[in-house]
Amino acid sequence: MDVVDMNSGLDLYLVRHGRTQWNMEKRYLGHTDVPLLSNAASELKPLRLHIEQEKLTFQYVFVSDLIRAEHTLQIIAPHLVDQAIRDHRIREYHFGEWEGSTYDMLKSNPAYRSWIDHPERITPPGAEAFTAFRERVSQFVDNRLLPILENKHGMDHRSEHTCASKDISYPKVLMVTHGGVIRQLMSTYVQNSNFNSVVSGPGELQVLRLRLQAGQLSGEILYK
């Protein structure tokens, strides 16, 4: 039977950083370099054990350059720290003057109410425009992930019968980042998903399978 040239793909293991004091206080946390809580190792232990017990191996590792993301990687996969590529483009959204504020502190502000309803249209004072945030995440995908997909690293070409099943081996990519970045990736590439519908708690793992076919990227959630 002839070998079928399948579309290329990768499995993107998306980890949101562990919990910080600002997370506990429900403060908006963007570029402020707040560390993890002192009990981070204990809170992240289930994720570290999952990686160990599943014997997950990653061909590529990317991490935000903020300390809470770097520390999370050090805890869940210390053997991958030297392999990791730090990239500022997968930092959290920059909240500007609202950085460090809570809902209760801002709820009487009409601009804040408008931003909650339409974050893609309203920019907090001194903050990053949502279009700029979306663009830098897109640039990360284009510069870091597309080359993996286009080279078809790790693709397992099989017969038509085998490829019809889901037993396909794609390269695994670990990415330790922030909630906003994960939401942006999911809402961009997963059908019927939007930015506000995606939820990722501190220290949680989601797996997004990205496929490139005829120059178009699409995604499927494998694990959450």
mmCIF file of C-alpha atoms in Angstrom:
data_model
loop_
_atom_site.group_PDB
_atom_site.id
_atom_site.type_symbol
_atom_site.label_atom_id
_atom_site.label_comp_id
_atom_site.label_asym_id
_atom_site.label_seq_id
_atom_site.Cartn_x
_atom_site.Cartn_y
_atom_site.Cartn_z
ATOM 1 C CA MET A 1 0.000 0.000 0.000
ATOM 2 C CA ASP A 2 1.282 3.476 -0.860
ATOM 3 C CA VAL A 3 2.581 5.748 1.890
ATOM 4 C CA VAL A 4 0.356 8.739 2.502
ATOM 5 C CA ASP A 5 1.962 12.157 3.069
ATOM 6 C CA MET A 6 0.124 13.255 6.199
ATOM 7 C CA ASN A 7 -0.232 16.824 7.397
ATOM 8 C CA SER A 8 2.430 17.715 9.960
ATOM 9 C CA GLY A 9 1.680 18.287 13.613
ATOM 10 C CA LEU A 10 3.018 18.724 17.119
ATOM 11 C CA ASP A 11 1.652 18.243 20.617
ATOM 12 C CA LEU A 12 1.991 21.459 22.602
ATOM 13 C CA TYR A 13 2.047 20.870 26.360
ATOM 14 C CA LEU A 14 0.867 24.170 27.810
ATOM 15 C CA VAL A 15 1.635 24.752 31.481
ATOM 16 C CA ARG A 16 0.475 27.825 33.317
ATOM 17 C CA HIS A 17 2.966 28.910 35.974
ATOM 18 C CA GLY A 18 2.344 28.025 39.616
ATOM 19 C CA ARG A 19 0.502 30.172 42.116
ATOM 20 C CA THR A 20 1.795 33.558 43.293
ATOM 21 C CA GLN A 21 0.732 35.865 46.114
ATOM 22 C CA TRP A 22 -0.972 38.116 43.566
ATOM 23 C CA ASN A 23 -2.914 35.134 42.227
ATOM 24 C CA MET A 24 -4.077 34.418 45.765
ATOM 25 C CA GLU A 25 -5.167 38.042 46.152
ATOM 26 C CA LYS A 26 -6.850 38.017 42.716
ATOM 27 C CA ARG A 27 -4.733 40.891 41.467
ATOM 28 C CA TYR A 28 -4.088 41.473 37.776
ATOM 29 C CA LEU A 29 -0.616 40.109 37.138
ATOM 30 C CA GLY A 30 1.067 40.783 33.825
ATOM 31 C CA HIS A 31 4.721 41.769 33.410
ATOM 32 C CA THR A 32 5.360 42.380 37.117
ATOM 33 C CA ASP A 33 8.014 39.830 38.091
ATOM 34 C CA VAL A 34 6.314 38.275 41.113
ATOM 35 C CA PRO A 35 7.778 34.974 42.393
ATOM 36 C CA LEU A 36 5.895 31.789 43.203
ATOM 37 C CA LEU A 37 4.590 31.101 46.686
ATOM 38 C CA SER A 38 6.977 29.415 49.100
ATOM 39 C CA ASN A 39 4.974 26.166 48.908
ATOM 40 C CA ALA A 40 5.156 26.048 45.110
ATOM 41 C CA ALA A 41 7.066 22.763 45.039
ATOM 42 C CA SER A 42 4.286 21.069 47.000
ATOM 43 C CA GLU A 43 1.510 22.553 44.861
ATOM 44 C CA LEU A 44 3.258 21.606 41.616
ATOM 45 C CA LYS A 45 4.173 18.086 42.741
ATOM 46 C CA PRO A 46 1.212 16.411 40.943
ATOM 47 C CA LEU A 47 2.319 17.931 37.650
ATOM 48 C CA ARG A 48 5.945 16.894 38.197
ATOM 49 C CA LEU A 49 4.799 13.339 38.995
ATOM 50 C CA HIS A 50 2.586 13.278 35.904
ATOM 51 C CA ILE A 51 5.557 14.169 33.690
ATOM 52 C CA GLU A 52 7.706 11.529 35.399
ATOM 53 C CA GLN A 53 5.116 8.744 35.483
ATOM 54 C CA GLU A 54 4.043 9.244 31.884
ATOM 55 C CA LYS A 55 7.740 9.284 30.911
ATOM 56 C CA LEU A 56 7.119 12.357 28.810
ATOM 57 C CA THR A 57 10.028 13.414 26.629
ATOM 58 C CA PHE A 58 10.079 16.805 24.953
ATOM 59 C CA GLN A 59 11.984 17.638 21.795
ATOM 60 C CA TYR A 60 11.540 21.375 22.423
ATOM 61 C CA VAL A 61 11.038 23.452 25.582
ATOM 62 C CA PHE A 62 9.989 27.104 25.703
ATOM 63 C CA VAL A 63 9.485 29.231 28.798
ATOM 64 C CA SER A 64 8.460 32.809 29.520
ATOM 65 C CA ASP A 65 11.339 34.906 30.817
ATOM 66 C CA LEU A 66 9.412 35.922 33.962
ATOM 67 C CA ILE A 67 10.549 34.330 37.207
ATOM 68 C CA ARG A 68 7.251 32.619 38.019
ATOM 69 C CA ALA A 69 7.405 30.679 34.752
ATOM 70 C CA GLU A 70 11.113 29.858 35.029
ATOM 71 C CA HIS A 71 10.687 28.673 38.616
ATOM 72 C CA THR A 72 7.740 26.499 37.588
ATOM 73 C CA LEU A 73 9.890 24.761 34.972
ATOM 74 C CA GLN A 74 12.659 24.246 37.537
ATOM 75 C CA ILE A 75 10.163 22.449 39.795
ATOM 76 C CA ILE A 76 8.219 20.314 37.313
ATOM 77 C CA ALA A 77 11.093 19.329 35.009
ATOM 78 C CA PRO A 78 14.514 20.340 36.375
ATOM 79 C CA HIS A 79 16.244 18.122 33.803
ATOM 80 C CA LEU A 80 14.848 20.343 31.014
ATOM 81 C CA VAL A 81 16.041 23.712 32.326
ATOM 82 C CA ASP A 82 19.252 23.730 30.292
ATOM 83 C CA GLN A 83 17.327 22.782 27.155
ATOM 84 C CA ALA A 84 14.724 25.523 27.574
ATOM 85 C CA ILE A 85 14.536 28.555 25.299
ATOM 86 C CA ARG A 86 13.389 31.711 27.087
ATOM 87 C CA ASP A 87 11.145 33.967 25.048
ATOM 88 C CA HIS A 88 9.638 37.285 26.142
ATOM 89 C CA ARG A 89 6.861 36.953 23.570
ATOM 90 C CA ILE A 90 5.081 34.399 25.748
ATOM 91 C CA ARG A 91 4.859 36.742 28.716
ATOM 92 C CA GLU A 92 1.435 37.532 30.126
ATOM 93 C CA TYR A 93 -0.585 40.493 28.849
ATOM 94 C CA HIS A 94 0.639 43.842 30.230
ATOM 95 C CA PHE A 95 -2.184 45.442 32.276
ATOM 96 C CA GLY A 96 -0.606 48.894 32.497
ATOM 97 C CA GLU A 97 -1.941 51.067 35.352
ATOM 98 C CA TRP A 98 -4.331 48.288 36.374
ATOM 99 C CA GLU A 99 -1.453 45.939 37.121
ATOM 100 C CA GLY A 100 -1.721 44.820 40.750
ATOM 101 C CA SER A 101 -5.344 45.929 41.064
ATOM 102 C CA THR A 102 -8.319 43.726 41.911
ATOM 103 C CA TYR A 103 -11.860 43.644 40.587
ATOM 104 C CA ASP A 104 -13.135 45.393 43.715
ATOM 105 C CA MET A 105 -10.612 48.191 43.258
ATOM 106 C CA LEU A 106 -11.699 48.828 39.656
ATOM 107 C CA LYS A 107 -15.367 47.834 39.464
ATOM 108 C CA SER A 108 -16.694 51.412 39.674
ATOM 109 C CA ASN A 109 -14.473 52.533 36.772
ATOM 110 C CA PRO A 110 -16.551 52.719 33.534
ATOM 111 C CA ALA A 111 -13.460 52.105 31.397
ATOM 112 C CA TYR A 112 -12.779 48.930 33.358
ATOM 113 C CA ARG A 113 -16.332 47.707 32.830
ATOM 114 C CA SER A 114 -15.996 48.353 29.095
ATOM 115 C CA TRP A 115 -12.651 46.517 29.003
ATOM 116 C CA ILE A 116 -14.157 43.444 30.673
ATOM 117 C CA ASP A 117 -16.881 43.338 28.017
ATOM 118 C CA HIS A 118 -14.610 44.107 25.058
ATOM 119 C CA PRO A 119 -10.923 43.483 25.903
ATOM 120 C CA GLU A 120 -10.058 43.342 22.218
ATOM 121 C CA ARG A 121 -11.359 46.903 21.720
ATOM 122 C CA ILE A 122 -10.525 48.687 24.987
ATOM 123 C CA THR A 123 -6.959 49.236 26.223
ATOM 124 C CA PRO A 124 -6.348 49.955 29.932
ATOM 125 C CA PRO A 125 -4.336 53.141 30.600
ATOM 126 C CA GLY A 126 -0.663 52.503 29.921
ATOM 127 C CA ALA A 127 -1.365 48.902 28.963
ATOM 128 C CA GLU A 128 -0.591 46.754 25.961
ATOM 129 C CA ALA A 129 -3.119 46.956 23.158
ATOM 130 C CA PHE A 130 -4.815 43.601 22.693
ATOM 131 C CA THR A 131 -3.800 43.645 19.032
ATOM 132 C CA ALA A 132 -0.148 43.957 20.124
ATOM 133 C CA PHE A 133 -0.544 41.064 22.573
ATOM 134 C CA ARG A 134 -2.173 38.917 19.909
ATOM 135 C CA GLU A 135 0.567 39.815 17.419
ATOM 136 C CA ARG A 136 3.483 38.883 19.689
ATOM 137 C CA VAL A 137 1.906 35.498 20.485
ATOM 138 C CA SER A 138 1.385 34.999 16.758
ATOM 139 C CA GLN A 139 5.024 35.924 16.112
ATOM 140 C CA PHE A 140 6.103 33.300 18.636
ATOM 141 C CA VAL A 141 4.074 30.666 16.794
ATOM 142 C CA ASP A 142 5.482 31.748 13.439
ATOM 143 C CA ASN A 143 9.104 31.906 14.622
ATOM 144 C CA ARG A 144 9.226 28.976 17.047
ATOM 145 C CA LEU A 145 6.507 26.459 16.211
ATOM 146 C CA LEU A 146 6.017 26.756 12.457
ATOM 147 C CA PRO A 147 9.622 25.694 11.717
ATOM 148 C CA ILE A 148 8.994 22.504 13.704
ATOM 149 C CA LEU A 149 5.818 21.839 11.763
ATOM 150 C CA GLU A 150 7.253 22.697 8.358
ATOM 151 C CA ASN A 151 10.268 20.446 8.830
ATOM 152 C CA LYS A 152 7.959 17.677 9.974
ATOM 153 C CA HIS A 153 10.364 16.748 12.760
ATOM 154 C CA GLY A 154 9.266 13.526 14.357
ATOM 155 C CA MET A 155 6.498 12.852 11.817
ATOM 156 C CA ASP A 156 5.652 9.203 11.529
ATOM 157 C CA HIS A 157 4.621 8.450 7.942
ATOM 158 C CA ARG A 158 2.467 5.353 7.868
ATOM 159 C CA SER A 159 0.204 3.434 5.588
ATOM 160 C CA GLU A 160 -3.238 4.797 4.774
ATOM 161 C CA HIS A 161 -4.785 2.220 7.093
ATOM 162 C CA THR A 162 -2.568 3.126 10.040
ATOM 163 C CA CYS A 163 -2.814 6.878 9.463
ATOM 164 C CA ALA A 164 -6.573 6.626 9.565
ATOM 165 C CA SER A 165 -6.210 5.755 13.242
ATOM 166 C CA LYS A 166 -5.078 8.218 15.888
ATOM 167 C CA ASP A 167 -1.856 6.330 16.564
ATOM 168 C CA ILE A 168 0.408 9.023 15.161
ATOM 169 C CA SER A 169 3.619 10.138 16.817
ATOM 170 C CA TYR A 170 4.095 13.911 16.842
ATOM 171 C CA PRO A 171 6.960 15.818 18.454
ATOM 172 C CA LYS A 172 6.174 17.016 21.966
ATOM 173 C CA VAL A 173 6.766 20.663 22.833
ATOM 174 C CA LEU A 174 6.654 21.901 26.433
ATOM 175 C CA MET A 175 5.706 25.533 26.957
ATOM 176 C CA VAL A 176 5.628 27.090 30.442
ATOM 177 C CA THR A 177 3.788 30.356 30.168
ATOM 178 C CA HIS A 178 0.797 32.363 31.453
ATOM 179 C CA GLY A 179 -2.980 32.135 31.462
ATOM 180 C CA GLY A 180 -3.530 34.871 28.886
ATOM 181 C CA VAL A 181 -1.116 33.309 26.410
ATOM 182 C CA ILE A 182 -2.783 29.906 26.767
ATOM 183 C CA ARG A 183 -6.208 31.479 26.250
ATOM 184 C CA GLN A 184 -4.972 33.293 23.161
ATOM 185 C CA LEU A 185 -3.519 30.129 21.621
ATOM 186 C CA MET A 186 -6.638 28.097 22.317
ATOM 187 C CA SER A 187 -9.040 30.750 21.041
ATOM 188 C CA THR A 188 -6.985 31.218 17.860
ATOM 189 C CA TYR A 189 -6.569 27.609 16.826
ATOM 190 C CA VAL A 190 -9.372 25.563 18.426
ATOM 191 C CA GLN A 191 -12.704 25.700 16.656
ATOM 192 C CA ASN A 192 -15.657 27.058 18.678
ATOM 193 C CA SER A 193 -13.320 28.388 21.350
ATOM 194 C CA ASN A 194 -13.015 32.012 22.447
ATOM 195 C CA PHE A 195 -10.703 33.945 24.734
ATOM 196 C CA ASN A 196 -13.165 34.173 27.624
ATOM 197 C CA SER A 197 -14.210 30.517 27.471
ATOM 198 C CA VAL A 198 -10.718 29.105 28.050
ATOM 199 C CA VAL A 199 -9.798 28.512 31.692
ATOM 200 C CA SER A 200 -6.338 27.563 32.913
ATOM 201 C CA GLY A 201 -5.577 27.572 36.629
ATOM 202 C CA PRO A 202 -2.110 28.075 38.142
ATOM 203 C CA GLY A 203 0.034 24.985 37.686
ATOM 204 C CA GLU A 204 -2.401 23.303 35.302
ATOM 205 C CA LEU A 205 -1.505 21.438 32.121
ATOM 206 C CA GLN A 206 -3.399 21.438 28.829
ATOM 207 C CA VAL A 207 -2.296 19.691 25.661
ATOM 208 C CA LEU A 208 -3.015 21.294 22.303
ATOM 209 C CA ARG A 209 -2.370 19.309 19.145
ATOM 210 C CA LEU A 210 -1.452 21.719 16.359
ATOM 211 C CA ARG A 211 -1.669 20.574 12.749
ATOM 212 C CA LEU A 212 -0.424 22.308 9.644
ATOM 213 C CA GLN A 213 -2.249 21.371 6.460
ATOM 214 C CA ALA A 214 -2.161 23.288 3.187
ATOM 215 C CA GLY A 215 -0.513 26.196 4.999
ATOM 216 C CA GLN A 216 -3.275 26.463 7.608
ATOM 217 C CA LEU A 217 -2.885 25.865 11.352
ATOM 218 C CA SER A 218 -5.640 24.228 13.359
ATOM 219 C CA GLY A 219 -5.766 22.846 16.878
ATOM 220 C CA GLU A 220 -7.430 20.129 18.913
ATOM 221 C CA ILE A 221 -7.442 19.888 22.708
ATOM 222 C CA LEU A 222 -6.133 16.470 23.767
ATOM 223 C CA TYR A 223 -5.911 16.972 27.528
ATOM 224 C CA LYS A 224 -7.121 19.505 30.058
#
